[in-house]
Amino acid sequence: MTIAREDIAAFADGQLTGEREAEVAAAIAADPDLQREVEAHRALKARLAEHFAPIAEEPVPDALAAMFVSKPAEIVDFVAARERREAKRSLPRWSWVAGPAIAAALVLALFLPRGGAPEGYADTQLAAVLDSQLVAEQAADADTRVLLSFRDRDGDFCRAFSRDAGSGIACRDAQGWKLEARGDGARQADTDYRMAGAPNAEILARAQRMADGPALDAEAEARARADGWR
């Protein structure tokens, strides 16, 4: 009988019932690889619960709460709107030259490599954190936080991280930390009520699918760092 990853996750979470639960349980009991996947899923679930529990307990910021308060309908000042349209029409002609120049500058900023890193690899600052920072030693308010470390199915060391510029997963190869997955920024505006939890959860779920076994514990992480993550 074929057991899909969805079956493993549902079994580990206690969501299967009846005949299907019995079939999956029998298959897992007979296959050590499936047993390890169940253990890895439960370990990651426990780590996620521990990681996000403090966030769930925080009070909702006033700015976010205010968004749900009914406001009186806005009265549109049509005279002021017409004046704004006329002001736009009277912009100096040089503004039509500046527009394309600014757009070109933005394109260069987006696509030029940062920090001298090869395309598709972590920049110098991120690579320094991934090389040196252990999960157990980092500050809670660090700009870049390593969420967990693991080995993928090719035996390479990989690390899930979260930072303002974006979360992701990077795996170590001969050239450096290759970015294998990317997510949204770790911290948004205050009114977002720490919406960073959503992209972090997506990245951690991706890490679970990539991992060959559970996340590294503190001792295994320290050994990997000492060996240069190779």
C-alpha positions as a printed Julia matrix, in Angstrom:
230×3 Matrix{Float64}:
   0.0    0.0     0.0
   1.32   3.43   -0.97
   1.52   5.97    1.85
   1.59   9.61    0.73
   3.24  12.41    2.71
  -0.22  13.79    3.38
  -1.13  10.49    5.07
   2.02  10.67    7.23
   1.23  14.24    8.32
  -2.44  13.45    9.0
  -1.5   10.34   11.02
   1.11  12.23   13.06
  -1.46  14.96   13.81
  -4.13  12.42   14.85
  -6.45  13.39   11.99
  -7.0    9.92   10.51
  -9.81   7.7    11.75
 -11.31   4.3    11.15
 -10.0    1.91    8.53
  -7.6    4.41    6.95
  -5.92   5.1    10.3
  -5.43   1.36   10.83
  -3.96   0.9     7.34
  -1.5    3.77    7.73
  -0.53   2.68   11.25
   0.24  -0.83   10.01
   2.35   0.49    7.15
   4.29   2.79    9.48
   4.89   0.03   12.01
   6.44  -2.11    9.26
   8.66   0.61    7.75
  11.44   2.32    9.77
  11.69   5.14    7.2
   8.03   6.0     7.68
   8.5    5.87   11.45
  11.3    8.43   11.18
   9.09  10.71    9.06
   6.35  10.58   11.69
   8.87  11.41   14.43
  10.3   14.29   12.38
   6.83  15.7    11.73
   5.89  15.59   15.42
   9.22  17.11   16.47
   8.8   20.02   14.05
   5.19  20.55   15.15
   6.31  20.77   18.78
   9.07  23.21   17.85
   6.63  25.4    15.92
   4.25  25.46   18.88
   7.06  26.51   21.21
   8.33  29.14   18.75
   5.01  30.89   18.13
   3.41  30.56   21.58
   4.79  33.92   22.83
   3.42  35.65   19.72
  -0.08  34.24   20.22
  -0.12  35.49   23.81
   0.69  39.1    22.96
  -2.12  41.69   23.07
  -3.45  43.01   19.78
  -1.79  46.39   19.01
  -4.06  49.43   19.27
  -3.4   50.33   15.64
  -4.66  46.95   14.49
  -7.67  47.0    16.78
  -8.62  50.4    15.41
  -8.89  48.9    11.93
 -11.95  46.95   13.03
 -13.78  49.94   14.51
 -16.56  51.28   12.31
 -15.79  54.69   10.83
 -18.22  57.25    9.41
 -18.42  57.36    5.64
 -15.85  59.67    4.06
 -17.24  62.76    2.34
 -15.47  63.37   -0.94
 -14.54  66.99   -1.68
 -15.02  67.09   -5.45
 -13.63  70.63   -5.73
 -10.38  69.6    -4.03
 -10.17  66.48   -6.18
 -10.53  68.57   -9.35
  -7.79  70.93   -8.16
  -5.44  67.99   -7.54
  -6.06  66.69  -11.07
  -5.33  70.12  -12.54
  -2.13  70.38  -10.47
  -0.91  67.05  -11.89
  -1.51  68.28  -15.43
   0.68  71.34  -14.75
   3.79  69.37  -13.7
   6.98  70.57  -15.47
   7.91  68.66  -18.6
  11.19  67.4   -17.06
   9.19  65.08  -14.81
   8.56  62.85  -17.85
  12.32  62.44  -18.19
  12.9   61.73  -14.5
  10.28  58.97  -14.45
  12.12  56.55  -16.79
  15.43  57.34  -15.08
  14.03  56.42  -11.68
  12.51  53.23  -13.11
  15.88  52.25  -14.59
  17.57  52.85  -11.23
  15.03  50.6    -9.54
  15.63  47.83  -12.07
  19.37  48.0   -11.42
  18.82  47.89   -7.65
  16.63  44.82   -7.97
  18.76  42.74  -10.32
  22.37  43.63   -9.59
  24.02  41.05   -7.25
  24.47  42.13   -3.66
  27.58  41.73   -1.58
  29.49  40.03   -4.43
  27.66  36.72   -3.89
  26.94  34.48   -6.92
  23.4   34.7    -8.25
  21.04  32.56   -6.2
  23.29  32.57   -3.12
  23.07  34.37    0.24
  24.63  37.83    0.34
  27.7   38.5     2.48
  25.77  39.59    5.57
  23.34  36.67    5.51
  26.12  34.18    4.76
  28.06  35.42    7.8
  25.04  34.75   10.03
  24.45  31.31    8.53
  28.13  30.42    8.98
  28.38  31.47   12.61
  25.04  31.84   14.39
  23.65  28.94   16.43
  19.92  28.81   17.19
  20.49  28.49   20.93
  22.84  31.48   21.13
  21.03  34.15   19.13
  19.18  37.16   20.54
  15.39  37.19   20.24
  15.48  40.64   18.57
  18.3   39.88   16.11
  17.85  41.36   12.64
  18.44  37.93   11.12
  17.35  34.85   13.06
  18.12  31.23   12.26
  14.97  29.2    12.84
  16.47  25.71   12.61
  19.18  23.63   10.91
  18.87  20.24    9.22
  20.36  17.91    6.63
  18.55  17.53    3.32
  18.15  14.29    1.38
  21.5   14.87   -0.37
  23.28  15.09    2.99
  23.92  18.85    2.76
  23.45  21.14    5.74
  20.56  23.58    5.34
  19.34  26.42    7.57
  15.96  28.14    7.68
  16.18  31.84    8.51
  13.98  34.88    9.04
  14.86  38.55    8.51
  13.31  41.86    7.44
  14.3   41.41    3.8
  12.71  37.98    3.6
  12.7   34.52    5.13
  14.09  31.46    3.4
  16.13  28.28    3.4
  19.78  28.12    2.34
  21.87  24.97    1.87
  25.69  24.87    2.0
  27.63  23.78   -1.07
  31.11  24.43   -2.43
  30.27  28.01   -3.46
  28.44  29.09   -0.34
  24.88  29.19    1.01
  22.57  28.5    -1.93
  19.04  29.87   -1.5
  16.63  26.96   -1.97
  13.41  28.67   -0.8
  12.28  32.21   -0.1
   9.39  33.76    1.81
   8.06  37.19    2.79
   9.8   39.61    5.15
  10.08  38.68    8.79
   8.71  41.92   10.17
   6.08  44.13    8.62
   4.49  47.36    9.84
   3.19  47.45   13.39
  -0.39  47.26   12.14
   0.33  43.87   10.62
   0.3   42.34   14.13
   3.41  40.28   13.49
   2.15  38.72   10.3
   5.68  37.34   10.02
   4.37  34.18   11.69
   2.73  33.11    8.44
   5.82  33.19    6.17
   7.96  31.64    8.92
   5.49  28.78    9.24
   5.57  28.25    5.46
   9.37  28.17    5.45
   9.48  25.73    8.37
   6.95  23.48    6.63
   9.15  23.56    3.52
  12.15  22.66    5.69
  10.26  19.64    7.01
   9.64  18.43    3.45
  13.31  18.9     2.52
  14.78  17.38    5.69
  16.15  13.88    5.97
  15.33  13.4     9.63
  14.65  15.81   12.51
  16.2   19.25   12.96
  19.7   19.41   14.44
  19.88  19.82   18.2
  22.26  22.33   19.83
  25.15  19.86   20.05
  24.82  18.74   16.42
  24.62  22.37   15.28
  27.81  23.24   17.15
  29.65  20.31   15.54
  28.43  21.31   12.09
  29.66  24.86   12.6
  33.03  23.65   13.78
  33.31  21.55   10.6
  32.37  24.51    8.4
  28.93  23.06    7.59
  30.58  20.51    5.26
